[in-house]
CSV table of C-alpha atoms in Angstrom, one decimal:
chain,number,residue,atom,x,y,z
J,182,MET,CA,18.6,-16.3,-9.4
J,183,TYR,CA,19.8,-13.6,-11.7
J,184,LYS,CA,20.1,-12.9,-15.5
J,185,VAL,CA,23.2,-11.9,-17.4
J,186,LEU,CA,23.5,-10.2,-20.8
J,187,ILE,CA,26.6,-10.8,-23.0
J,188,VAL,CA,27.1,-8.0,-25.7
J,189,ASP,CA,29.7,-8.5,-28.4
J,190,ASP,CA,29.5,-8.1,-32.2
J,191,GLU,CA,31.8,-11.1,-32.6
J,192,GLN,CA,29.7,-14.3,-32.5
J,193,MET,CA,32.6,-16.5,-31.5
J,194,ILE,CA,33.3,-14.4,-28.4
J,195,ARG,CA,29.8,-13.9,-27.1
J,196,MET,CA,28.8,-17.6,-27.7
J,197,GLY,CA,32.2,-18.7,-26.2
J,198,ILE,CA,31.4,-16.8,-23.0
J,199,LYS,CA,27.8,-18.1,-22.9
J,200,GLU,CA,28.7,-21.7,-23.4
J,201,GLY,CA,32.0,-21.7,-21.5
J,202,ILE,CA,30.8,-20.7,-18.1
J,203,ASP,CA,28.7,-22.7,-15.6
J,204,TRP,CA,26.1,-20.0,-15.0
J,205,LYS,CA,23.9,-22.2,-12.7
J,206,LYS,CA,26.9,-22.8,-10.4
J,207,LEU,CA,27.4,-19.0,-10.1
J,208,GLY,CA,23.8,-18.4,-9.3
J,209,ILE,CA,22.7,-17.1,-12.7
J,210,ASP,CA,19.6,-18.6,-14.1
J,211,GLU,CA,19.5,-17.2,-17.7
J,212,ALA,CA,22.2,-15.9,-20.1
J,213,PHE,CA,21.2,-13.7,-23.0
J,214,THR,CA,23.4,-12.5,-25.9
J,215,ALA,CA,23.2,-9.5,-28.2
J,216,ALA,CA,25.2,-8.7,-31.3
J,217,SER,CA,24.8,-4.9,-31.0
J,218,ALA,CA,24.2,-2.2,-28.4
J,219,ARG,CA,20.7,-1.6,-29.9
J,220,GLU,CA,19.8,-5.3,-29.6
J,221,ALA,CA,21.1,-5.2,-26.0
J,222,ILE,CA,18.8,-2.2,-25.1
J,223,GLN,CA,15.8,-4.2,-26.3
J,224,ILE,CA,16.8,-7.2,-24.3
J,225,ILE,CA,17.4,-5.1,-21.2
J,226,GLU,CA,13.9,-3.5,-21.5
J,227,GLU,CA,12.3,-6.9,-21.9
J,228,GLU,CA,14.3,-9.1,-19.5
J,229,GLN,CA,15.9,-6.6,-17.1
J,230,PRO,CA,19.1,-8.5,-16.4
J,231,GLU,CA,21.1,-7.7,-13.3
J,232,LEU,CA,24.6,-8.2,-14.9
J,233,MET,CA,26.0,-7.2,-18.3
J,234,ILE,CA,29.3,-8.2,-19.9
J,235,THR,CA,30.0,-6.0,-22.9
J,236,ASP,CA,32.7,-5.2,-25.5
J,237,ILE,CA,33.6,-1.6,-26.0
J,238,SER,CA,34.4,-1.6,-29.8
J,239,MET,CA,31.2,-2.2,-31.7
J,240,SER,CA,29.8,-0.7,-34.9
J,241,GLU,CA,27.0,1.8,-34.9
J,242,MET,CA,26.8,2.2,-31.1
J,243,THR,CA,29.9,1.6,-28.9
J,244,GLY,CA,29.9,-0.2,-25.6
J,245,LEU,CA,30.6,3.1,-23.9
J,246,ASP,CA,27.5,4.6,-25.5
J,247,LEU,CA,25.5,1.6,-24.4
J,248,ILE,CA,26.7,2.0,-20.8
J,249,ARG,CA,25.9,5.7,-20.9
J,250,GLU,CA,22.4,5.0,-22.1
J,251,ILE,CA,21.9,2.4,-19.3
J,252,ARG,CA,23.0,4.9,-16.7
J,253,LYS,CA,20.7,7.6,-18.1
J,254,ARG,CA,17.8,5.2,-17.3
J,255,GLN,CA,19.1,4.9,-13.8
J,256,LEU,CA,19.5,1.1,-14.0
J,257,ASN,CA,21.5,-0.3,-11.1
J,258,MET,CA,23.0,-3.0,-13.4
J,259,ARG,CA,26.4,-4.5,-12.6
J,260,ILE,CA,28.7,-4.1,-15.7
J,261,LEU,CA,31.9,-5.8,-16.8
J,262,VAL,CA,33.7,-4.3,-19.8
J,263,LEU,CA,35.8,-6.3,-22.3
J,264,THR,CA,38.2,-4.6,-24.6
J,265,GLY,CA,41.2,-5.3,-26.8
J,266,TYR,CA,42.7,-1.9,-26.1
J,267,ASP,CA,44.9,-1.4,-23.1
J,268,SER,CA,44.0,2.3,-22.9
J,269,PHE,CA,43.9,4.3,-19.6
J,270,SER,CA,41.3,6.7,-21.2
J,271,TYR,CA,38.9,3.9,-21.7
J,272,ALA,CA,39.4,2.7,-18.2
J,273,ARG,CA,38.8,6.2,-16.8
J,274,GLN,CA,35.6,6.6,-18.8
J,275,CYS,CA,34.4,3.2,-17.5
J,276,LEU,CA,35.1,4.2,-13.9
J,277,ARG,CA,33.1,7.4,-14.4
J,278,MET,CA,30.1,5.4,-15.6
J,279,GLN,CA,30.3,3.1,-12.5
J,280,VAL,CA,31.5,0.1,-14.4
J,281,GLN,CA,32.5,-2.7,-12.0
J,282,ASN,CA,35.6,-3.9,-13.9
J,283,PHE,CA,37.6,-3.4,-17.1
J,284,LEU,CA,39.0,-6.6,-18.5
J,285,LEU,CA,41.5,-7.0,-21.5
J,286,LYS,CA,40.9,-9.4,-24.3
J,287,PRO,CA,41.5,-12.2,-24.7
J,288,VAL,CA,40.0,-12.6,-21.3
J,289,ASP,CA,41.0,-15.5,-19.1
J,290,GLU,CA,38.0,-17.7,-18.4
J,291,GLU,CA,39.0,-18.1,-14.7
J,292,GLU,CA,39.4,-14.3,-14.3
J,293,LEU,CA,36.1,-13.7,-16.0
J,294,THR,CA,34.4,-16.3,-13.8
J,295,GLU,CA,35.8,-14.8,-10.7
J,296,ASN,CA,34.6,-11.4,-11.6
J,297,ILE,CA,31.1,-12.7,-12.3
J,298,ARG,CA,31.2,-14.5,-9.0
J,299,GLN,CA,32.1,-11.2,-7.2
J,300,GLN,CA,29.2,-9.4,-8.9
J,301,VAL,CA,26.7,-12.2,-7.9
J,302,GLU,CA,28.0,-11.9,-4.3
J,303,TYR,CA,27.4,-8.2,-4.4
J,304,LEU,CA,23.8,-8.7,-5.8
J,305,ASN,CA,23.1,-11.3,-3.1
J,306,GLU,CA,24.3,-9.0,-0.3
J,307,ALA,CA,22.3,-6.1,-1.8
J,308,ARG,CA,19.2,-8.3,-1.9
J,309,ARG,CA,19.7,-9.4,1.7
J,310,GLN,CA,20.1,-5.8,2.8
J,311,GLU,CA,17.0,-4.8,0.9
J,312,GLU,CA,15.0,-7.5,2.6
J,313,LEU,CA,16.4,-6.4,6.0
J,314,ASP,CA,15.5,-2.8,5.3
J,315,GLN,CA,12.0,-3.8,4.3
J,316,SER,CA,11.6,-5.9,7.5
J,317,GLN,CA,12.8,-3.0,9.6
J,318,LYS,CA,10.4,-0.7,7.8
J,319,ARG,CA,7.5,-3.1,8.5
J,320,THR,CA,8.5,-3.4,12.1
J,321,GLU,CA,8.8,0.4,12.4
J,322,GLY,CA,5.4,0.8,10.6
J,323,SER,CA,3.8,-1.7,13.0
J,324,ARG,CA,5.2,0.2,16.0
J,325,GLN,CA,4.0,3.5,14.7
J,326,GLN,CA,0.5,2.1,13.9
J,327,ALA,CA,0.3,0.6,17.5
J,328,GLU,CA,1.2,4.0,18.9
J,329,LEU,CA,-1.3,5.8,16.7
J,330,GLU,CA,-4.1,3.4,17.8
J,331,ARG,CA,-3.1,3.8,21.5
J,332,VAL,CA,-3.3,7.6,21.2
J,333,MET,CA,-6.6,7.5,19.4
J,334,TRP,CA,-8.1,5.1,21.9
J,335,ARG,CA,-7.2,7.4,24.8
J,336,PHE,CA,-8.5,10.5,23.0
J,337,ILE,CA,-11.9,9.2,22.0
J,338,SER,CA,-12.4,7.6,25.4
J,339,ARG,CA,-11.4,10.9,27.0
J,340,GLU,CA,-8.5,9.4,28.9
J,341,SER,CA,-6.5,12.1,27.2
J,342,GLU,CA,-7.6,15.5,25.9
J,343,ASP,CA,-4.3,16.5,24.3
J,344,VAL,CA,-5.4,17.6,20.9
J,345,GLU,CA,-1.9,18.7,19.9
J,346,ALA,CA,-0.5,15.2,20.7
J,347,VAL,CA,-3.2,13.5,18.6
J,348,ALA,CA,-2.6,15.8,15.7
J,349,ALA,CA,1.2,15.2,15.8
J,350,VAL,CA,1.1,11.4,16.2
J,351,CYS,CA,-1.8,10.7,13.9
J,352,GLY,CA,-1.2,13.4,11.3
J,353,LEU,CA,-4.7,14.9,11.7
J,354,ASP,CA,-5.5,18.5,10.9
J,355,PRO,CA,-7.0,19.8,14.2
J,356,HIS,CA,-9.0,22.6,12.5
J,357,ARG,CA,-10.8,20.7,9.7
J,358,LYS,CA,-14.4,19.3,9.9
J,359,MET,CA,-14.4,15.6,10.4
J,360,GLN,CA,-16.7,12.7,11.2
J,361,ALA,CA,-16.3,9.3,12.8
J,362,ALA,CA,-17.8,6.1,11.3
J,363,LEU,CA,-18.0,2.6,12.6
J,364,LEU,CA,-17.7,-0.3,10.2
J,365,ILE,CA,-19.6,-3.5,11.1
J,366,PRO,CA,-19.2,-6.5,8.9
J,367,ASP,CA,-21.6,-9.4,8.9
J,368,MET,CA,-20.0,-12.2,10.9
J,369,LYS,CA,-21.1,-15.8,10.4
J,370,VAL,CA,-21.9,-17.8,13.5
J,371,ASN,CA,-19.6,-20.6,12.7
J,372,TRP,CA,-16.6,-18.4,12.2
J,373,GLY,CA,-13.8,-18.8,14.8
J,374,GLU,CA,-11.9,-15.9,16.5
J,375,GLU,CA,-8.9,-16.4,14.1
J,376,GLU,CA,-11.1,-16.0,11.0
J,377,LYS,CA,-12.9,-13.0,12.5
J,378,TYR,CA,-9.5,-11.4,13.3
J,379,PHE,CA,-8.2,-12.0,9.8
J,380,ARG,CA,-11.3,-10.4,8.3
J,381,MET,CA,-11.1,-7.3,10.4
J,382,THR,CA,-7.4,-7.0,9.7
J,383,THR,CA,-8.0,-7.3,6.0
J,384,MET,CA,-10.7,-4.6,6.2
J,385,LYS,CA,-8.4,-2.3,8.2
J,386,ASN,CA,-5.6,-2.6,5.6
J,387,ILE,CA,-7.9,-1.9,2.7
J,388,CYS,CA,-9.4,1.2,4.5
J,389,MET,CA,-5.9,2.4,5.4
J,390,GLY,CA,-5.0,2.3,1.7
J,391,LEU,CA,-8.2,4.1,0.8
J,392,VAL,CA,-8.2,6.7,3.6
J,393,ASP,CA,-4.9,7.1,5.5
J,394,SER,CA,-2.5,6.8,2.5
J,395,ARG,CA,-4.5,9.5,0.7
J,396,GLY,CA,-4.4,11.9,3.6
J,397,GLU,CA,-8.2,11.9,3.9
J,398,GLY,CA,-8.3,10.7,7.5
J,399,ILE,CA,-7.3,7.8,9.7
J,400,THR,CA,-8.3,4.2,10.3
J,401,PHE,CA,-8.0,2.3,13.7
J,402,PRO,CA,-9.8,-0.3,15.8
J,403,ASP,CA,-11.3,1.0,19.0
J,404,ALA,CA,-11.0,-0.7,22.4
J,405,SER,CA,-13.9,-3.0,21.6
J,406,GLY,CA,-12.3,-4.2,18.4
J,407,ARG,CA,-14.7,-2.2,16.2
J,408,LEU,CA,-13.1,-0.6,13.1
J,409,VAL,CA,-13.3,3.2,13.2
J,410,ILE,CA,-12.7,5.5,10.3
J,411,VAL,CA,-12.3,9.2,10.9
J,412,MET,CA,-12.6,11.3,7.6
J,413,TYR,CA,-12.5,14.9,6.7
J,414,LEU,CA,-15.6,16.3,5.1
J,415,ARG,CA,-15.2,17.1,1.4
J,416,GLU,CA,-15.9,20.7,0.3
J,417,GLY,CA,-19.6,21.2,-0.2
J,418,ASN,CA,-20.7,18.0,1.6
J,419,ASP,CA,-22.7,17.9,4.8
J,420,ASP,CA,-21.2,14.6,6.0
J,421,ILE,CA,-19.0,11.7,4.8
J,422,THR,CA,-21.8,9.5,3.5
J,423,GLU,CA,-20.5,9.8,-0.1
J,424,GLN,CA,-17.0,8.7,0.9
J,425,MET,CA,-18.2,5.9,3.1
J,426,ASP,CA,-20.5,4.6,0.3
J,427,GLU,CA,-17.5,4.3,-2.0
J,428,ILE,CA,-15.5,2.5,0.7
J,429,LYS,CA,-18.4,0.2,1.5
J,430,GLY,CA,-18.7,-0.8,-2.1
J,431,ILE,CA,-15.0,-1.7,-2.4
J,432,LEU,CA,-15.1,-3.7,0.9
J,433,GLU,CA,-18.2,-5.6,-0.2
J,434,VAL,CA,-16.6,-6.5,-3.5
J,435,GLU,CA,-13.3,-7.6,-1.9
J,436,ASP,CA,-15.0,-9.5,1.0
J,437,ASP,CA,-18.1,-10.7,-0.9
J,438,SER,CA,-20.4,-9.8,2.1
J,439,ARG,CA,-22.4,-7.0,3.5
J,440,ILE,CA,-20.8,-4.2,5.5
J,441,HIS,CA,-22.8,-1.9,7.8
J,442,ILE,CA,-21.7,1.6,8.6
J,443,VAL,CA,-22.8,3.9,11.4
J,444,LEU,CA,-21.9,7.6,11.2
J,445,GLY,CA,-21.5,9.9,14.2
J,446,SER,CA,-22.3,13.6,14.2
J,447,VAL,CA,-20.0,16.0,12.3
J,448,ALA,CA,-17.2,17.4,14.5
J,449,GLN,CA,-16.3,21.0,13.7
J,450,SER,CA,-12.7,20.2,14.7
J,451,LEU,CA,-10.4,17.5,16.1
J,452,GLU,CA,-11.3,18.7,19.6
J,453,GLU,CA,-14.9,17.5,19.1
J,454,LEU,CA,-14.0,14.2,17.5
J,455,TYR,CA,-14.8,12.2,20.6
J,456,LEU,CA,-18.4,13.5,20.4
J,457,SER,CA,-18.7,12.2,16.9
J,458,TYR,CA,-17.3,8.8,17.9
J,459,ASN,CA,-19.6,8.4,20.9
J,460,ASP,CA,-22.6,9.5,18.9
J,461,ALA,CA,-21.8,6.7,16.4
J,462,VAL,CA,-21.5,4.2,19.3
J,463,TYR,CA,-24.8,5.3,20.9
J,464,LEU,CA,-26.6,5.2,17.5
J,465,MET,CA,-25.2,1.7,16.8
J,466,GLU,CA,-26.4,0.4,20.2
J,467,SER,CA,-29.8,2.1,20.1
J,468,GLU,CA,-30.5,0.9,16.6
J,469,GLN,CA,-28.8,-2.4,16.7
J,470,ALA,CA,-31.8,-4.6,16.1
J,471,GLU,CA,-33.0,-2.6,13.1
J,472,PHE,CA,-29.5,-2.2,11.8
J,473,ALA,CA,-29.0,-5.9,11.7
J,474,GLU,CA,-31.8,-6.0,9.0
J,475,PRO,CA,-31.5,-2.8,7.1
J,476,GLU,CA,-34.1,-3.7,4.5
J,477,LYS,CA,-36.7,-4.4,7.1
J,478,ALA,CA,-35.9,-1.2,8.9
J,479,GLY,CA,-36.5,0.9,5.9
J,480,TYR,CA,-33.0,2.4,5.3
J,481,ASP,CA,-29.8,1.3,3.7
J,482,SER,CA,-26.8,0.0,5.6
J,483,ILE,CA,-25.2,3.4,6.1
J,484,LEU,CA,-26.9,4.7,9.2
J,485,ARG,CA,-26.7,8.4,9.9
J,486,PRO,CA,-27.8,10.4,13.0
J,487,GLY,CA,-30.4,12.2,10.9
J,488,GLN,CA,-32.2,9.0,10.1
J,489,THR,CA,-32.7,8.1,13.7
J,490,ARG,CA,-34.2,11.5,14.4
J,491,ASP,CA,-36.5,11.2,11.4
J,492,ARG,CA,-37.6,7.8,12.6
J,493,GLN,CA,-38.3,9.3,16.1
J,494,ASN,CA,-40.2,12.2,14.5
J,495,ILE,CA,-42.3,9.8,12.4
J,496,PHE,CA,-43.0,7.7,15.5
J,497,ARG,CA,-44.0,10.9,17.4
J,498,ASP,CA,-46.3,12.0,14.6
J,499,VAL,CA,-48.0,8.6,14.4
J,500,PHE,CA,-48.4,8.6,18.2
J,501,GLU,CA,-49.9,12.1,18.2
J,502,GLU,CA,-52.4,11.0,15.4
J,503,PHE,CA,-53.2,7.9,17.3
J,504,LYS,CA,-53.8,9.9,20.5
J,505,LYS,CA,-56.0,12.4,18.7
J,506,ALA,CA,-58.1,9.6,17.1
J,507,MET,CA,-58.6,8.0,20.5
J,508,THR,CA,-59.7,11.3,22.0
J,509,GLU,CA,-62.2,11.9,19.2
J,510,ASN,CA,-63.6,8.3,19.6
J,511,THR,CA,-64.0,8.8,23.3
J,512,SER,CA,-65.8,12.1,22.7
J,513,ASN,CA,-68.1,10.5,20.2
J,514,CYS,CA,-68.9,7.7,22.7
J,515,ASP,CA,-70.0,10.3,25.3
């Protein structure tokens, strides 16, 4: 349903038009009236009507001035002009300002109704075309996303080593430092496959808005259904922990549950990205038990390769101390 604005400084005319036409039958939900161009501008700003019927001859600000002001604001409003002057100059000015029709007063009710009907038909067709365009864009976007994911799957699994193709299809800068991260949400045991899929899709869409749309990297699910984010390193940062911490916070607020993140090693260029991804997968699999309970393991839920090495070093030091103590005890016993 649409809105119409009737502008005329003569109350009898504007109220006669408002009350004399069956707006609902024409597909118009609301009809507003204005006694001046300035009042009309205020209503336009507040109500944003799609159709306007205006007189030309008004005090202070003419109907032509009103139309000119509307077109300055780039409003795609449909406009019908009413005038008591059969002047070609008026008609020519109206045409220049993309007015849909120029009607002489006293206007015939049937003629005005037919003109309004034509404008509503135009609006309906424009709306249908816009919906079709949006649908086509969504379809094209889905097709492009599917191709992007296919290219990334093949690249990180080493089925393809064509760096130039990945850069072209996925829009990645092949020369910047980047890092892969796996996002692993807590999944409840009683959740079905449909609910899990919905949750992963929601996470992917949020991440695409935070990463892809900002030109900071790319988001895609891998062949195992795990959500992967590839991000460029920020200047002065050693890895993407800071960015992932921001994303993790947003996801946990949106989803009201805990998100675990595993980082791979830093890739010096796109050519090394598969190493970063595989490092993240190896780290996730080797630390899976501890990662499931981050508090117990002694680190937060963003797991970095350095943490695993530190844990290995700590274990090695403890083992060496234990072995030294055992040797000393044995010597003392002798």
